Short mmCIF file of C-alpha atoms and ligand atoms in Angstrom, two decimals:
data_model
loop_
_atom_site.label_atom_id
_atom_site.label_comp_id
_atom_site.label_asym_id
_atom_site.label_seq_id
_atom_site.Cartn_x
_atom_site.Cartn_y
_atom_site.Cartn_z
CA MET A 1 3.82 -15.86 3.60
CA GLU A 2 5.84 -16.38 6.75
CA ARG A 3 8.93 -14.24 6.53
CA ILE A 4 9.98 -10.99 4.86
CA ALA A 5 13.06 -8.80 5.05
CA VAL A 6 13.19 -5.00 5.21
CA ILE A 7 16.32 -3.17 4.06
CA GLY A 8 16.85 0.17 5.82
CA SER A 9 15.35 0.72 9.28
CA GLY A 10 14.52 4.45 9.08
CA THR A 11 11.14 6.19 9.05
CA MET A 12 9.55 3.75 6.61
CA GLY A 13 11.59 0.60 7.22
CA HIS A 14 10.83 0.28 10.93
CA GLY A 15 7.15 0.99 10.31
CA ILE A 16 6.86 -1.64 7.57
CA ALA A 17 8.66 -4.15 9.81
CA GLN A 18 6.21 -3.37 12.62
CA VAL A 19 3.14 -3.88 10.44
CA ALA A 20 4.47 -7.22 9.17
CA ALA A 21 5.28 -8.38 12.73
CA MET A 22 1.82 -7.34 13.96
CA TYR A 23 0.27 -9.45 11.21
CA GLY A 24 2.21 -12.55 12.22
CA LEU A 25 5.16 -12.45 9.79
CA ARG A 26 8.73 -12.89 10.92
CA VAL A 27 10.91 -9.98 9.76
CA GLY A 28 14.63 -9.62 9.14
CA LEU A 29 15.33 -5.89 9.56
CA TYR A 30 18.67 -4.85 8.08
CA ASP A 31 20.59 -1.58 8.26
CA ILE A 32 24.22 -0.59 7.73
CA GLU A 33 24.17 1.31 11.03
CA GLU A 34 23.72 -0.58 14.29
CA GLY A 35 22.55 2.64 15.96
CA ARG A 36 19.67 2.99 13.48
CA LEU A 37 18.55 -0.54 14.30
CA VAL A 38 18.53 0.19 18.02
CA ALA A 39 16.53 3.36 17.41
CA ALA A 40 14.16 1.47 15.09
CA LEU A 41 13.37 -1.18 17.70
CA GLY A 42 12.77 1.58 20.27
CA GLN A 43 10.31 3.27 17.89
CA VAL A 44 8.50 0.01 17.22
CA ARG A 45 8.25 -0.67 20.97
CA SER A 46 6.80 2.82 21.67
CA SER A 47 4.30 2.46 18.85
CA LEU A 48 3.19 -0.99 20.06
CA ASP A 49 2.82 0.38 23.61
CA ARG A 50 0.64 3.22 22.31
CA LEU A 51 -1.55 0.69 20.48
CA ALA A 52 -1.77 -1.41 23.65
CA ARG A 53 -2.76 1.64 25.75
CA SER A 54 -5.56 2.45 23.31
CA GLY A 55 -6.81 -1.14 23.54
CA LYS A 56 -5.90 -2.09 19.95
CA LEU A 57 -3.37 -4.69 21.07
CA ASP A 58 -2.91 -6.71 24.27
CA GLU A 59 0.37 -7.26 26.13
CA THR A 60 0.92 -10.69 24.60
CA GLY A 61 0.36 -9.25 21.12
CA THR A 62 2.95 -6.55 21.80
CA ALA A 63 5.58 -9.00 23.05
CA GLU A 64 4.90 -11.45 20.21
CA ALA A 65 5.15 -8.74 17.56
CA LEU A 66 8.46 -7.48 18.97
CA GLY A 67 9.76 -11.04 19.13
CA ARG A 68 9.14 -11.52 15.40
CA ILE A 69 11.57 -8.74 14.40
CA GLU A 70 15.24 -9.73 14.12
CA THR A 71 17.56 -6.77 13.57
CA THR A 72 20.92 -7.31 11.91
CA THR A 73 23.75 -5.60 10.05
CA GLU A 74 24.36 -8.85 8.07
CA LEU A 75 22.43 -8.76 4.80
CA ALA A 76 22.58 -12.54 4.25
CA SER A 77 21.08 -13.23 7.65
CA ALA A 78 18.28 -10.65 7.14
CA VAL A 79 17.13 -12.11 3.80
CA ASP A 80 17.58 -15.77 4.77
CA GLY A 81 14.21 -17.48 4.16
CA ALA A 82 12.46 -14.22 3.21
CA GLU A 83 9.80 -14.58 0.53
CA VAL A 84 9.69 -10.85 -0.16
CA VAL A 85 12.42 -8.27 0.49
CA ILE A 86 11.33 -4.62 0.79
CA GLU A 87 14.04 -2.00 0.23
CA ALA A 88 13.54 1.26 2.18
CA VAL A 89 16.88 3.08 1.90
CA PRO A 90 17.08 6.83 1.04
CA GLU A 91 15.63 8.05 -2.27
CA VAL A 92 18.92 8.06 -4.23
CA LEU A 93 19.09 5.96 -7.38
CA GLU A 94 22.78 4.99 -6.93
CA LEU A 95 22.04 3.77 -3.41
CA LYS A 96 19.04 1.74 -4.58
CA HIS A 97 21.24 0.24 -7.31
CA GLN A 98 23.90 -0.72 -4.78
CA VAL A 99 21.29 -2.44 -2.58
CA PHE A 100 19.57 -4.22 -5.49
CA ARG A 101 22.92 -5.53 -6.77
CA GLN A 102 23.64 -6.95 -3.31
CA LEU A 103 20.15 -8.43 -3.04
CA ASP A 104 20.41 -9.98 -6.49
CA ALA A 105 23.64 -11.68 -5.49
CA THR A 106 22.34 -12.84 -2.08
CA CYS A 107 18.69 -13.92 -2.59
CA PRO A 108 17.54 -17.05 -4.44
CA ALA A 109 15.86 -16.37 -7.81
CA GLU A 110 12.32 -16.91 -6.45
CA THR A 111 12.59 -14.13 -3.82
CA VAL A 112 10.51 -11.09 -4.75
CA LEU A 113 12.47 -7.83 -4.53
CA ALA A 114 10.35 -4.76 -3.80
CA THR A 115 11.27 -1.09 -3.47
CA ASN A 116 9.41 1.44 -1.35
CA THR A 117 10.49 4.32 -3.62
CA SER A 118 8.00 7.21 -3.74
CA GLN A 119 8.76 8.17 -7.31
CA LEU A 120 11.86 6.63 -8.87
CA SER A 121 11.40 4.24 -11.80
CA ILE A 122 11.01 0.60 -10.77
CA THR A 123 12.37 -0.43 -14.18
CA GLU A 124 15.48 1.71 -13.68
CA ILE A 125 16.09 0.41 -10.14
CA ALA A 126 15.65 -3.19 -11.38
CA ALA A 127 17.92 -2.69 -14.38
CA VAL A 128 21.00 -3.71 -12.39
CA THR A 129 19.53 -7.10 -11.43
CA ALA A 130 19.83 -10.39 -13.30
CA TYR A 131 16.07 -11.12 -12.85
CA PRO A 132 14.10 -7.88 -13.24
CA GLU A 133 10.95 -10.05 -13.54
CA ARG A 134 11.00 -10.48 -9.77
CA THR A 135 11.07 -6.77 -8.92
CA LEU A 136 8.19 -4.39 -8.25
CA GLY A 137 7.25 -1.27 -6.31
CA LEU A 138 5.43 -1.58 -2.96
CA HIS A 139 4.88 2.04 -1.97
CA PHE A 140 3.82 2.27 1.68
CA PHE A 141 2.76 5.57 3.23
CA ASN A 142 3.96 7.30 6.38
CA PRO A 143 3.29 6.07 9.02
CA PRO A 144 2.87 2.52 7.66
CA VAL A 145 1.08 1.36 10.80
CA LEU A 146 -1.78 3.82 10.31
CA MET A 147 -1.97 4.36 6.55
CA ARG A 148 -4.33 1.95 4.82
CA LEU A 149 -2.97 1.96 1.26
CA VAL A 150 -0.02 0.42 -0.54
CA GLU A 151 0.54 1.50 -4.13
CA VAL A 152 1.72 -1.54 -6.10
CA VAL A 153 3.81 -0.58 -9.11
CA ARG A 154 4.61 -2.74 -12.08
CA GLY A 155 8.01 -2.20 -13.73
CA LEU A 156 8.42 -2.82 -17.45
CA ARG A 157 9.70 -6.35 -16.79
CA THR A 158 7.72 -7.26 -13.64
CA SER A 159 6.13 -10.69 -14.10
CA ASP A 160 2.48 -11.51 -13.31
CA VAL A 161 3.68 -13.92 -10.64
CA THR A 162 5.68 -11.15 -8.93
CA LEU A 163 2.74 -8.73 -9.09
CA GLY A 164 0.50 -11.44 -7.61
CA ARG A 165 2.96 -12.10 -4.77
CA GLY A 166 3.15 -8.37 -4.02
CA LEU A 167 -0.64 -8.09 -3.87
CA GLU A 168 -0.81 -11.20 -1.68
CA LEU A 169 1.60 -9.66 0.82
CA VAL A 170 -0.29 -6.35 0.89
CA GLY A 171 -3.51 -8.28 1.63
CA GLN A 172 -1.78 -10.27 4.35
CA LEU A 173 -0.69 -6.99 5.98
CA GLY A 174 -4.34 -5.86 6.16
CA LYS A 175 -3.80 -3.05 3.63
CA GLU A 176 -5.74 -1.94 0.57
CA SER A 177 -3.88 -1.85 -2.74
CA VAL A 178 -4.02 0.02 -6.04
CA VAL A 179 -2.01 -1.16 -9.04
CA CYS A 180 -0.03 1.15 -11.31
CA GLN A 181 0.03 -0.95 -14.46
CA ARG A 182 2.69 1.28 -16.03
CA ASP A 183 5.88 2.45 -14.40
CA ALA A 184 5.54 6.25 -14.58
CA ALA A 185 7.37 8.75 -12.35
CA GLY A 186 5.42 9.61 -9.19
CA PHE A 187 2.91 6.79 -9.74
CA ILE A 188 -0.58 8.04 -8.69
CA THR A 189 -0.15 9.55 -5.26
CA THR A 190 3.25 11.30 -5.40
CA ARG A 191 2.31 12.93 -8.71
CA ALA A 192 -1.17 14.05 -7.58
CA LEU A 193 0.14 15.38 -4.26
CA ALA A 194 2.99 17.28 -5.95
CA ALA A 195 0.50 18.93 -8.33
CA LEU A 196 -1.67 20.10 -5.42
CA ARG A 197 1.34 21.35 -3.46
CA LEU A 198 2.74 23.32 -6.40
CA GLU A 199 -0.60 24.93 -7.23
CA CYS A 200 -1.01 25.99 -3.57
CA LEU A 201 2.51 27.48 -3.66
CA ARG A 202 1.57 29.46 -6.75
CA ILE A 203 -1.62 30.73 -5.05
CA TYR A 204 0.60 31.96 -2.19
CA GLU A 205 3.19 33.54 -4.52
CA GLU A 206 0.45 35.35 -6.47
CA GLY A 207 -0.60 37.00 -3.17
CA ILE A 208 -4.08 35.50 -3.31
CA ALA A 209 -4.09 34.15 0.25
CA SER A 210 -1.83 33.54 3.24
CA ILE A 211 -0.16 30.20 3.88
CA ALA A 212 -2.32 29.67 6.97
CA ASP A 213 -5.50 30.39 5.00
CA ILE A 214 -4.51 28.12 2.09
CA ASP A 215 -3.88 25.30 4.58
CA LYS A 216 -7.21 26.03 6.29
CA ALA A 217 -9.03 26.03 2.95
CA ILE A 218 -7.64 22.66 1.95
CA ARG A 219 -8.32 21.18 5.41
CA LEU A 220 -11.83 22.45 5.95
CA GLY A 221 -13.01 22.98 2.38
CA LEU A 222 -11.59 19.86 0.78
CA ASN A 223 -11.51 17.74 3.95
CA HIS A 224 -7.81 16.89 3.81
CA PRO A 225 -6.37 15.98 7.23
CA MET A 226 -3.55 18.54 6.75
CA GLY A 227 -2.96 21.55 4.54
CA PRO A 228 -0.19 21.27 1.91
CA PHE A 229 2.17 23.65 3.77
CA GLU A 230 1.72 21.82 7.08
CA LEU A 231 2.31 18.53 5.31
CA THR A 232 5.43 19.83 3.55
CA ASP A 233 6.82 20.97 6.92
CA LEU A 234 6.37 17.40 8.13
CA VAL A 235 7.87 15.72 5.05
CA GLY A 236 10.70 18.25 4.57
CA LEU A 237 10.88 21.15 2.10
CA ASP A 238 14.10 19.65 0.68
CA VAL A 239 12.26 16.40 -0.05
CA ALA A 240 9.43 18.35 -1.72
CA LEU A 241 11.91 20.35 -3.83
CA ASN A 242 13.75 17.22 -4.92
CA ASN A 243 10.43 15.57 -5.72
CA SER A 244 9.32 18.50 -7.83
CA ARG A 245 12.63 18.63 -9.75
CA ASN A 246 12.47 14.90 -10.51
CA LEU A 247 8.91 15.18 -11.80
CA GLU A 248 9.84 18.28 -13.84
CA GLN A 249 12.51 16.24 -15.63
CA VAL A 250 9.85 13.80 -16.81
CA TYR A 251 6.67 15.90 -17.18
CA GLY A 252 8.19 19.32 -17.87
CA GLU A 253 7.17 22.84 -16.90
CA ARG A 254 4.05 21.95 -14.92
CA PHE A 255 6.15 20.49 -12.09
CA ARG A 256 8.77 23.29 -12.05
CA PRO A 257 9.33 24.24 -8.38
CA PRO A 258 8.14 27.78 -7.52
CA GLN A 259 10.89 30.13 -6.32
CA SER A 260 9.69 30.39 -2.73
CA LEU A 261 10.24 26.66 -2.22
CA ALA A 262 13.84 26.75 -3.51
CA LEU A 263 14.55 29.90 -1.44
CA HIS A 264 13.27 28.34 1.78
CA VAL A 265 15.48 25.30 1.18
CA ALA A 266 18.49 27.54 0.43
CA ALA A 267 17.82 29.35 3.73
CA GLY A 268 17.82 26.06 5.62
CA ARG A 269 14.09 26.27 6.44
CA LEU A 270 13.47 22.58 5.78
CA GLY A 271 10.42 22.11 8.00
CA ARG A 272 9.91 20.54 11.42
CA LYS A 273 13.31 18.83 11.33
CA THR A 274 15.12 22.20 11.34
CA GLY A 275 12.62 23.96 13.63
CA ALA A 276 11.31 26.15 10.80
CA GLY A 277 9.78 25.72 7.37
CA TRP A 278 6.60 27.43 6.24
CA TYR A 279 5.85 27.78 9.95
CA ASP A 280 8.09 28.13 13.04
CA TYR A 281 8.33 25.44 15.73
CA SER A 282 9.47 25.33 19.36
CA PRO A 283 12.17 22.79 20.37
CA GLU A 284 9.25 20.59 21.56
CA GLY A 285 7.78 20.64 18.06
CA GLU A 286 4.86 23.00 18.85
CA ARG A 287 3.96 25.51 16.17
CA VAL A 288 4.92 28.88 17.65
CA ASP A 289 3.83 31.36 15.06
CA ASP A 290 2.27 31.77 11.68
CA SER A 291 4.73 34.46 10.60
CA GLU A 292 4.92 33.20 7.02
CA GLY A 293 1.17 33.51 6.75
N1 LIG B 301 9.49 9.19 4.79
C1 LIG B 301 8.36 9.14 4.09
O1 LIG B 301 7.36 9.84 4.38
C2 LIG B 301 8.24 8.18 2.91
C3 LIG B 301 6.96 7.80 2.48
C4 LIG B 301 6.86 6.85 1.44
C5 LIG B 301 8.00 6.37 0.84
N2 LIG B 301 9.23 6.79 1.25
C6 LIG B 301 10.42 6.21 0.60
O2 LIG B 301 10.94 5.21 1.47
C7 LIG B 301 12.37 5.14 1.31
C8 LIG B 301 13.03 5.31 2.65
O3 LIG B 301 12.72 6.58 3.16
P1 LIG B 301 12.83 6.92 4.73
O4 LIG B 301 12.12 8.22 4.92
O5 LIG B 301 12.43 5.74 5.54
O6 LIG B 301 14.42 7.14 4.86
P2 LIG B 301 15.30 7.28 6.19
O7 LIG B 301 16.40 8.19 5.85
O8 LIG B 301 14.42 7.59 7.37
O9 LIG B 301 15.87 5.80 6.42
C9 LIG B 301 16.76 5.19 5.54
C10 LIG B 301 17.53 4.11 6.29
O10 LIG B 301 18.32 3.39 5.32
C11 LIG B 301 19.58 3.11 5.91
N3 LIG B 301 20.55 2.85 4.84
C12 LIG B 301 21.27 3.71 4.11
N4 LIG B 301 22.02 3.05 3.20
C13 LIG B 301 21.75 1.74 3.36
C14 LIG B 301 22.22 0.55 2.73
N5 LIG B 301 23.10 0.61 1.75
N6 LIG B 301 21.73 -0.62 3.17
C15 LIG B 301 20.84 -0.67 4.19
N7 LIG B 301 20.36 0.41 4.82
C16 LIG B 301 20.82 1.60 4.42
C17 LIG B 301 19.89 4.33 6.76
O11 LIG B 301 20.87 4.01 7.77
C18 LIG B 301 18.51 4.64 7.34
O12 LIG B 301 18.29 3.96 8.57
C19 LIG B 301 12.73 6.21 0.27
O13 LIG B 301 12.79 5.63 -1.01
C20 LIG B 301 11.55 7.18 0.37
O14 LIG B 301 11.35 7.91 -0.82
C21 LIG B 301 9.39 7.67 2.29
#
């Protein structure tokens, strides 16, 4: 493949665009907000500079990668000539529908339309398109530049050709893939991670151990790079709550969010982005105390 488009230039969109550009693909990066595009290019540049400083990329590689990303607020220009379009707009079904309707009307029938959703149904997102056969899930992880996996998700109507094209792109981006053969909420990773997070919350609520000790146990005992509370502070407690409620709707009681999570969200303790979540943070983002623990 030679060219892809990425829709939405936020946390995931700019990272996916960077990976594709580093692996020699041209990228049309689209957003509705010019300011987000400027910020996205700045983030890509800083990340490429960091890679260059650590010897993983030379100066020419950095300049060439940057040169392959074209940012635009014109959808038609972003998707022009793209073989695969990856949607990375916020996790709201109505928004995804709006984008997929626009893509369906703008892209030729052979263009593959992928969504980076973490848990919404691919089939449901694709339902508003005239050719659901050409849709699939390509679930990248944060940050896309460092994370090695892409979860490839088959919707009910995804064709074999589309699945094959998705896997081809993932390979071209130097990533490993796993295939979810059935479209089920939360796929593999979002569902497994939510289960671990909820069980750790219950251990805390039952007074069995402190938050800091639960995180330490999962890090050192199970060899996870971060404990579930630290990770939730990074992702956002509001995102975790929303995630849990969505999974509860499908799988029932076992994903019901524990009270402490809903209370923290109600109190505005959303994690690093608000300066406090399960832990407190300084304005520079340093953890300042383990008061919750
Ligand atoms: N952040 C993560 O850790 C993570 C990890 C894996 C998957 N995801 C999924 O990736 C998707 C994007 O998440 P994010 O964290 O990058 O979101 P984000 O809020 O950081 O970025 C979303 C971007 O989409 C833009 N946008 C909004 N409406 C748009 C529209 N109609 N057309 C084009 N652009 C539009 C916004 O301006 C913003 O720049 C979500 O589905 C999310 O669930 C997120």
